[in-house]
Every structure is written in structure tokens, then in C-alpha cells.
Amino acid sequence: MAQATSVARVNVACAAPASSGAAARPQRQEASLVASWRKARVARPVVLSASAQVQAAPRVSARSVAVKASAASADNAGTNYHFLVANATFMLDEEEHFQEQLKERLRWLEEKGMEQNFWLVFEPKFLDEFPEVAKRVKRPAVALVSTDATWITFMKLRLDRVLKGEFEASSDDDATEGKPFDISFPKPANWVAPYPKYQPDWWKPYAPAKYAKAK
């Protein structure tokens, strides 16, 4: 009887691990399935619908587009040039204080370390863009051209019988395109002014340098 009891105990002891292993096996399988499901969920690509893609796209306002377009056009834009134009006799011989104004302006620019920004243009090509102005100017014509609008306005007040305007050009060379010509004026028989009469060719320092090279 004692032997039977011991044998039964041994059988129970041996059977116990088997029953615990059988119970652990479904748990391991369940854990493995959960891990596989999580991996599949992470690896699965996220596909947005067409409407969601439109909503997710960065918004570009009309203002930002306008600013970019304006900046691009500004990069391609030329320089504004301002002018006073009249016939050559008036500009170079009759307007007595014109030479002094140009001389003073050039001296001031040199003192400030600035480049010359005005020129005397003979028979300016840009007049082709202003047919109404061209009709009113006696030929040959001479124009005072500058990039400084304020100074041109000042000179308009100082001069008489000149026409004022502005145009756009890509460079100083294009703005001062013209047809250089030689001109001389007779000396007056009686000169009573307290200052000397203009000397011939006084205007050459204010003409574009290319005029001298063309001759």
C-alpha cells in the first residue's frame, strides 16, 4: 500500500510540469501573435486620400505669390532716367548760368566721392519714345539726363523753356545714346555782363565719354 502511494506521488510530480508547460504554450503563441500584429501595423504604409493630400499640402497665399512676382520683375527692371530737353542754342549758349550749375554739381559729386550721374546728350535717341516732345523741340536738341529726379526738378526751376520727362533704360550707355555733333556760336558784338561769355566746347566735360571716342 505504501508503494502505491509513493508511485502515485511520483506520477503526480512528473505530470505537474507537463501540465504547466501545456498551459504556457498558448500564452507564448498569443504573445507571438500580438508581436506580429504590431510589426505589421508599424510597417503598413499610410495612404492618404486625394482630398487629404490636398488638405495636407502647404498653402500658398496670393499675397506671397504677388510678392515673389514683384521681386522677380524688380530684378529685371531697368533704371529710371529723368531729363530736361531744349534746342542746342538755348541749352549751350543762351542759358547763361547753365554751365555754372553743371560745374557746381560735378564738384559736389567729386567731394562726396560719388560718380557722375548726369550727362549732356546730343540729339538723344530716347526722344523717339516721346513724339509729342520731339515735335516741340527745335533741332538740333540737347538734353540734360540724370538718375537724380530731385536734382532734375531743381534744374527745371532754374532753367527756362525746357521740357521735362523720364524714361527707363537698362544702362547709362543706353540712356545716353545720341548723335554727337559739333556746334559753335558767334561771339556777341557787345558783351556787358560782369562775367565772361561761355567758352567754346565748355560742355564737353559733361557729355558721355563715348562721344569723344566716336570722333
PDB file of C-alpha atoms in Angstrom:
ATOM      1  CA  MET A   1       0.000   0.000   0.000  1.00  0.00           C
ATOM      2  CA  ALA A   2       2.855   2.326   0.836  1.00  0.00           C
ATOM      3  CA  GLN A   3       4.464   1.626  -2.514  1.00  0.00           C
ATOM      4  CA  ALA A   4       1.298   2.503  -4.365  1.00  0.00           C
ATOM      5  CA  THR A   5       1.095   5.807  -2.588  1.00  0.00           C
ATOM      6  CA  SER A   6       4.672   6.721  -3.418  1.00  0.00           C
ATOM      7  CA  VAL A   7       4.235   5.719  -7.017  1.00  0.00           C
ATOM      8  CA  ALA A   8       1.157   7.882  -7.247  1.00  0.00           C
ATOM      9  CA  ARG A   9       3.023  10.812  -5.826  1.00  0.00           C
ATOM     10  CA  VAL A  10       5.815  10.363  -8.296  1.00  0.00           C
ATOM     11  CA  ASN A  11       3.352  10.255 -11.154  1.00  0.00           C
ATOM     12  CA  VAL A  12       1.696  13.396  -9.942  1.00  0.00           C
ATOM     13  CA  ALA A  13       5.022  15.136  -9.558  1.00  0.00           C
ATOM     14  CA  CYS A  14       6.066  14.114 -13.027  1.00  0.00           C
ATOM     15  CA  ALA A  15       2.767  15.124 -14.523  1.00  0.00           C
ATOM     16  CA  ALA A  16       2.774  18.561 -12.967  1.00  0.00           C
ATOM     17  CA  PRO A  17       5.469  20.082 -15.209  1.00  0.00           C
ATOM     18  CA  ALA A  18       3.752  18.712 -18.258  1.00  0.00           C
ATOM     19  CA  SER A  19       0.513  20.407 -17.333  1.00  0.00           C
ATOM     20  CA  SER A  20       2.261  23.790 -16.660  1.00  0.00           C
ATOM     21  CA  GLY A  21       4.101  23.601 -19.992  1.00  0.00           C
ATOM     22  CA  ALA A  22       0.876  22.951 -21.793  1.00  0.00           C
ATOM     23  CA  ALA A  23      -0.673  25.972 -20.131  1.00  0.00           C
ATOM     24  CA  ALA A  24       2.310  28.219 -21.021  1.00  0.00           C
ATOM     25  CA  ARG A  25       2.280  27.204 -24.673  1.00  0.00           C
ATOM     26  CA  PRO A  26      -0.963  29.141 -25.559  1.00  0.00           C
ATOM     27  CA  GLN A  27       0.396  32.214 -23.758  1.00  0.00           C
ATOM     28  CA  ARG A  28       3.571  32.164 -25.838  1.00  0.00           C
ATOM     29  CA  GLN A  29       1.542  31.749 -29.002  1.00  0.00           C
ATOM     30  CA  GLU A  30      -0.693  34.679 -28.041  1.00  0.00           C
ATOM     31  CA  ALA A  31       2.345  36.872 -27.295  1.00  0.00           C
ATOM     32  CA  SER A  32       3.850  35.901 -30.650  1.00  0.00           C
ATOM     33  CA  LEU A  33       0.631  36.831 -32.462  1.00  0.00           C
ATOM     34  CA  VAL A  34       0.469  40.223 -30.714  1.00  0.00           C
ATOM     35  CA  ALA A  35       4.098  40.968 -31.633  1.00  0.00           C
ATOM     36  CA  SER A  36       3.470  40.007 -35.270  1.00  0.00           C
ATOM     37  CA  TRP A  37       0.367  42.212 -35.398  1.00  0.00           C
ATOM     38  CA  ARG A  38       2.272  45.191 -34.020  1.00  0.00           C
ATOM     39  CA  LYS A  39       5.079  44.755 -36.566  1.00  0.00           C
ATOM     40  CA  ALA A  40       2.595  44.541 -39.397  1.00  0.00           C
ATOM     41  CA  ARG A  41       0.858  47.682 -38.159  1.00  0.00           C
ATOM     42  CA  VAL A  42       4.125  49.668 -37.992  1.00  0.00           C
ATOM     43  CA  ALA A  43       5.316  48.515 -41.411  1.00  0.00           C
ATOM     44  CA  ARG A  44       1.994  49.206 -43.120  1.00  0.00           C
ATOM     45  CA  PRO A  45       2.298  52.403 -45.271  1.00  0.00           C
ATOM     46  CA  VAL A  46      -0.117  55.244 -44.638  1.00  0.00           C
ATOM     47  CA  VAL A  47      -2.032  56.143 -47.800  1.00  0.00           C
ATOM     48  CA  LEU A  48      -3.847  59.481 -47.853  1.00  0.00           C
ATOM     49  CA  SER A  49      -6.892  60.066 -49.960  1.00  0.00           C
ATOM     50  CA  ALA A  50      -6.817  62.713 -52.674  1.00  0.00           C
ATOM     51  CA  SER A  51      -8.757  65.173 -50.528  1.00  0.00           C
ATOM     52  CA  ALA A  52      -6.461  64.551 -47.563  1.00  0.00           C
ATOM     53  CA  GLN A  53      -3.401  65.154 -49.753  1.00  0.00           C
ATOM     54  CA  VAL A  54      -4.817  68.484 -50.879  1.00  0.00           C
ATOM     55  CA  GLN A  55      -5.509  69.499 -47.310  1.00  0.00           C
ATOM     56  CA  ALA A  56      -2.044  68.377 -46.211  1.00  0.00           C
ATOM     57  CA  ALA A  57      -0.281  70.352 -48.965  1.00  0.00           C
ATOM     58  CA  PRO A  58       1.322  73.639 -47.836  1.00  0.00           C
ATOM     59  CA  ARG A  59      -0.875  76.639 -48.501  1.00  0.00           C
ATOM     60  CA  VAL A  60       0.495  79.455 -50.679  1.00  0.00           C
ATOM     61  CA  SER A  61      -1.333  82.734 -50.316  1.00  0.00           C
ATOM     62  CA  ALA A  62      -1.996  85.061 -53.226  1.00  0.00           C
ATOM     63  CA  ARG A  63      -0.026  87.745 -51.393  1.00  0.00           C
ATOM     64  CA  SER A  64       3.140  85.637 -51.251  1.00  0.00           C
ATOM     65  CA  VAL A  65       2.833  84.876 -54.968  1.00  0.00           C
ATOM     66  CA  ALA A  66       2.396  88.580 -55.728  1.00  0.00           C
ATOM     67  CA  VAL A  67       5.434  89.480 -53.622  1.00  0.00           C
ATOM     68  CA  LYS A  68       7.596  86.903 -55.405  1.00  0.00           C
ATOM     69  CA  ALA A  69       6.385  88.110 -58.813  1.00  0.00           C
ATOM     70  CA  SER A  70       7.083  91.700 -57.833  1.00  0.00           C
ATOM     71  CA  ALA A  71      10.585  90.797 -56.658  1.00  0.00           C
ATOM     72  CA  ALA A  72      11.287  88.964 -59.912  1.00  0.00           C
ATOM     73  CA  SER A  73      10.075  91.900 -62.000  1.00  0.00           C
ATOM     74  CA  ALA A  74      12.146  94.285 -59.873  1.00  0.00           C
ATOM     75  CA  ASP A  75      15.264  92.252 -60.625  1.00  0.00           C
ATOM     76  CA  ASN A  76      14.582  92.558 -64.358  1.00  0.00           C
ATOM     77  CA  ALA A  77      13.567  96.213 -64.300  1.00  0.00           C
ATOM     78  CA  GLY A  78      15.825  98.961 -65.666  1.00  0.00           C
ATOM     79  CA  THR A  79      16.833 102.303 -64.159  1.00  0.00           C
ATOM     80  CA  ASN A  80      14.707 105.439 -64.300  1.00  0.00           C
ATOM     81  CA  TYR A  81      16.329 108.421 -66.009  1.00  0.00           C
ATOM     82  CA  HIS A  82      14.998 111.959 -65.860  1.00  0.00           C
ATOM     83  CA  PHE A  83      15.627 114.624 -68.474  1.00  0.00           C
ATOM     84  CA  LEU A  84      15.281 118.241 -69.497  1.00  0.00           C
ATOM     85  CA  VAL A  85      15.473 118.932 -73.205  1.00  0.00           C
ATOM     86  CA  ALA A  86      15.606 122.035 -75.394  1.00  0.00           C
ATOM     87  CA  ASN A  87      17.297 123.214 -78.562  1.00  0.00           C
ATOM     88  CA  ALA A  88      21.098 123.295 -78.541  1.00  0.00           C
ATOM     89  CA  THR A  89      21.388 127.068 -78.931  1.00  0.00           C
ATOM     90  CA  PHE A  90      19.366 127.720 -75.814  1.00  0.00           C
ATOM     91  CA  MET A  91      20.987 124.997 -73.692  1.00  0.00           C
ATOM     92  CA  LEU A  92      24.599 125.686 -74.667  1.00  0.00           C
ATOM     93  CA  ASP A  93      24.712 129.401 -75.462  1.00  0.00           C
ATOM     94  CA  GLU A  94      21.719 131.409 -74.292  1.00  0.00           C
ATOM     95  CA  GLU A  95      21.117 129.982 -70.808  1.00  0.00           C
ATOM     96  CA  GLU A  96      23.881 131.909 -69.086  1.00  0.00           C
ATOM     97  CA  HIS A  97      24.002 130.156 -65.715  1.00  0.00           C
ATOM     98  CA  PHE A  98      23.628 126.591 -67.053  1.00  0.00           C
ATOM     99  CA  GLN A  99      27.381 125.993 -67.188  1.00  0.00           C
ATOM    100  CA  GLU A 100      27.857 127.143 -63.587  1.00  0.00           C
ATOM    101  CA  GLN A 101      25.112 124.828 -62.379  1.00  0.00           C
ATOM    102  CA  LEU A 102      26.717 121.804 -64.027  1.00  0.00           C
ATOM    103  CA  LYS A 103      30.174 122.763 -62.823  1.00  0.00           C
ATOM    104  CA  GLU A 104      28.951 123.093 -59.242  1.00  0.00           C
ATOM    105  CA  ARG A 105      27.077 119.816 -59.425  1.00  0.00           C
ATOM    106  CA  LEU A 106      30.132 117.916 -60.670  1.00  0.00           C
ATOM    107  CA  ARG A 107      32.316 119.466 -57.969  1.00  0.00           C
ATOM    108  CA  TRP A 108      29.826 118.428 -55.280  1.00  0.00           C
ATOM    109  CA  LEU A 109      29.708 114.838 -56.527  1.00  0.00           C
ATOM    110  CA  GLU A 110      33.500 114.623 -56.510  1.00  0.00           C
ATOM    111  CA  GLU A 111      33.655 115.940 -52.940  1.00  0.00           C
ATOM    112  CA  LYS A 112      31.174 113.274 -51.847  1.00  0.00           C
ATOM    113  CA  GLY A 113      33.131 110.554 -53.620  1.00  0.00           C
ATOM    114  CA  MET A 114      30.202 109.872 -55.939  1.00  0.00           C
ATOM    115  CA  GLU A 115      30.297 109.068 -59.634  1.00  0.00           C
ATOM    116  CA  GLN A 116      28.915 111.480 -62.184  1.00  0.00           C
ATOM    117  CA  ASN A 117      25.193 110.769 -62.599  1.00  0.00           C
ATOM    118  CA  PHE A 118      24.260 113.367 -65.210  1.00  0.00           C
ATOM    119  CA  TRP A 119      25.164 113.939 -68.841  1.00  0.00           C
ATOM    120  CA  LEU A 120      24.516 116.281 -71.737  1.00  0.00           C
ATOM    121  CA  VAL A 121      23.094 114.141 -74.533  1.00  0.00           C
ATOM    122  CA  PHE A 122      23.169 115.482 -78.084  1.00  0.00           C
ATOM    123  CA  GLU A 123      20.222 114.561 -80.302  1.00  0.00           C
ATOM    124  CA  PRO A 124      19.060 111.981 -77.747  1.00  0.00           C
ATOM    125  CA  LYS A 125      17.691 108.740 -79.097  1.00  0.00           C
ATOM    126  CA  PHE A 126      15.172 108.407 -76.273  1.00  0.00           C
ATOM    127  CA  LEU A 127      13.165 111.245 -77.842  1.00  0.00           C
ATOM    128  CA  ASP A 128      11.832 108.624 -80.255  1.00  0.00           C
ATOM    129  CA  GLU A 129       9.727 107.409 -77.335  1.00  0.00           C
ATOM    130  CA  PHE A 130       8.238 110.893 -76.887  1.00  0.00           C
ATOM    131  CA  PRO A 131       6.918 112.022 -80.293  1.00  0.00           C
ATOM    132  CA  GLU A 132       4.928 114.899 -78.794  1.00  0.00           C
ATOM    133  CA  VAL A 133       8.012 116.235 -77.012  1.00  0.00           C
ATOM    134  CA  ALA A 134      10.141 115.754 -80.122  1.00  0.00           C
ATOM    135  CA  LYS A 135       7.697 117.863 -82.151  1.00  0.00           C
ATOM    136  CA  ARG A 136       8.003 120.763 -79.718  1.00  0.00           C
ATOM    137  CA  VAL A 137      11.803 120.836 -79.586  1.00  0.00           C
ATOM    138  CA  LYS A 138      13.748 122.725 -82.213  1.00  0.00           C
ATOM    139  CA  ARG A 139      16.634 120.740 -83.680  1.00  0.00           C
ATOM    140  CA  PRO A 140      19.398 120.070 -83.025  1.00  0.00           C
ATOM    141  CA  ALA A 141      18.390 119.250 -79.475  1.00  0.00           C
ATOM    142  CA  VAL A 142      20.389 118.754 -76.292  1.00  0.00           C
ATOM    143  CA  ALA A 143      19.098 117.004 -73.177  1.00  0.00           C
ATOM    144  CA  LEU A 144      20.291 117.048 -69.599  1.00  0.00           C
ATOM    145  CA  VAL A 145      19.856 113.457 -68.368  1.00  0.00           C
ATOM    146  CA  SER A 146      20.288 112.241 -64.795  1.00  0.00           C
ATOM    147  CA  THR A 147      19.310 109.417 -62.455  1.00  0.00           C
ATOM    148  CA  ASP A 148      18.588 112.004 -59.733  1.00  0.00           C
ATOM    149  CA  ALA A 149      14.938 113.036 -60.003  1.00  0.00           C
ATOM    150  CA  THR A 150      15.211 115.667 -57.278  1.00  0.00           C
ATOM    151  CA  TRP A 151      18.113 117.439 -58.937  1.00  0.00           C
ATOM    152  CA  ILE A 152      16.376 117.426 -62.322  1.00  0.00           C
ATOM    153  CA  THR A 153      13.334 119.024 -60.697  1.00  0.00           C
ATOM    154  CA  PHE A 154      15.625 121.670 -59.205  1.00  0.00           C
ATOM    155  CA  MET A 155      17.216 122.322 -62.598  1.00  0.00           C
ATOM    156  CA  LYS A 156      13.786 122.625 -64.187  1.00  0.00           C
ATOM    157  CA  LEU A 157      13.106 125.532 -61.835  1.00  0.00           C
ATOM    158  CA  ARG A 158      16.454 127.098 -62.709  1.00  0.00           C
ATOM    159  CA  LEU A 159      16.096 126.792 -66.461  1.00  0.00           C
ATOM    160  CA  ASP A 160      13.519 128.265 -68.763  1.00  0.00           C
ATOM    161  CA  ARG A 161      11.868 126.914 -71.890  1.00  0.00           C
ATOM    162  CA  VAL A 162      12.821 123.300 -71.279  1.00  0.00           C
ATOM    163  CA  LEU A 163      10.639 120.203 -71.384  1.00  0.00           C
ATOM    164  CA  LYS A 164      10.803 117.654 -68.587  1.00  0.00           C
ATOM    165  CA  GLY A 165      10.242 113.890 -68.665  1.00  0.00           C
ATOM    166  CA  GLU A 166      11.547 110.497 -67.664  1.00  0.00           C
ATOM    167  CA  PHE A 167      12.202 107.121 -69.230  1.00  0.00           C
ATOM    168  CA  GLU A 168      13.624 103.715 -68.373  1.00  0.00           C
ATOM    169  CA  ALA A 169      16.860 102.229 -69.688  1.00  0.00           C
ATOM    170  CA  SER A 170      18.963  99.185 -68.890  1.00  0.00           C
ATOM    171  CA  SER A 171      22.240 101.120 -68.589  1.00  0.00           C
ATOM    172  CA  ASP A 172      23.830 104.576 -68.701  1.00  0.00           C
ATOM    173  CA  ASP A 173      25.148 103.739 -72.142  1.00  0.00           C
ATOM    174  CA  ASP A 174      21.647 103.113 -73.483  1.00  0.00           C
ATOM    175  CA  ALA A 175      20.236 106.172 -71.723  1.00  0.00           C
ATOM    176  CA  THR A 176      22.828 108.497 -73.278  1.00  0.00           C
ATOM    177  CA  GLU A 177      22.558 107.132 -76.803  1.00  0.00           C
ATOM    178  CA  GLY A 178      22.509 110.002 -79.289  1.00  0.00           C
ATOM    179  CA  LYS A 179      24.093 111.626 -82.338  1.00  0.00           C
ATOM    180  CA  PRO A 180      27.034 113.834 -81.352  1.00  0.00           C
ATOM    181  CA  PHE A 181      27.526 116.954 -83.437  1.00  0.00           C
ATOM    182  CA  ASP A 182      29.886 119.908 -83.475  1.00  0.00           C
ATOM    183  CA  ILE A 183      28.389 123.310 -82.871  1.00  0.00           C
ATOM    184  CA  SER A 184      29.750 126.813 -82.413  1.00  0.00           C
ATOM    185  CA  PHE A 185      28.182 130.147 -81.605  1.00  0.00           C
ATOM    186  CA  PRO A 186      29.172 133.627 -82.774  1.00  0.00           C
ATOM    187  CA  LYS A 187      30.633 135.988 -80.213  1.00  0.00           C
ATOM    188  CA  PRO A 188      28.348 138.897 -79.347  1.00  0.00           C
ATOM    189  CA  ALA A 189      29.472 142.310 -80.557  1.00  0.00           C
ATOM    190  CA  ASN A 190      28.817 143.923 -77.190  1.00  0.00           C
ATOM    191  CA  TRP A 191      29.128 141.865 -74.020  1.00  0.00           C
ATOM    192  CA  VAL A 192      28.234 143.929 -70.971  1.00  0.00           C
ATOM    193  CA  ALA A 193      27.701 141.212 -68.351  1.00  0.00           C
ATOM    194  CA  PRO A 194      30.108 141.203 -65.353  1.00  0.00           C
ATOM    195  CA  TYR A 195      31.141 137.615 -66.132  1.00  0.00           C
ATOM    196  CA  PRO A 196      32.817 136.204 -69.235  1.00  0.00           C
ATOM    197  CA  LYS A 197      30.905 134.652 -72.077  1.00  0.00           C
ATOM    198  CA  TYR A 198      30.809 130.887 -72.365  1.00  0.00           C
ATOM    199  CA  GLN A 199      33.914 129.453 -73.966  1.00  0.00           C
ATOM    200  CA  PRO A 200      33.536 127.134 -76.966  1.00  0.00           C
ATOM    201  CA  ASP A 201      33.174 123.440 -76.108  1.00  0.00           C
ATOM    202  CA  TRP A 202      32.547 124.140 -72.414  1.00  0.00           C
ATOM    203  CA  TRP A 203      30.008 121.308 -72.473  1.00  0.00           C
ATOM    204  CA  LYS A 204      32.469 118.514 -73.354  1.00  0.00           C
ATOM    205  CA  PRO A 205      33.259 117.504 -69.728  1.00  0.00           C
ATOM    206  CA  TYR A 206      29.564 116.817 -69.223  1.00  0.00           C
ATOM    207  CA  ALA A 207      28.975 114.810 -72.388  1.00  0.00           C
ATOM    208  CA  PRO A 208      29.260 110.994 -72.322  1.00  0.00           C
ATOM    209  CA  ALA A 209      32.847 109.779 -72.734  1.00  0.00           C
ATOM    210  CA  LYS A 210      31.837 107.712 -75.754  1.00  0.00           C
ATOM    211  CA  TYR A 211      31.176 110.931 -77.682  1.00  0.00           C
ATOM    212  CA  ALA A 212      34.886 111.765 -77.632  1.00  0.00           C
ATOM    213  CA  LYS A 213      35.792 108.222 -78.694  1.00  0.00           C
ATOM    214  CA  ALA A 214      33.367 108.364 -81.610  1.00  0.00           C
ATOM    215  CA  LYS A 215      35.207 111.280 -83.193  1.00  0.00           C
TER     216      LYS A 215
END
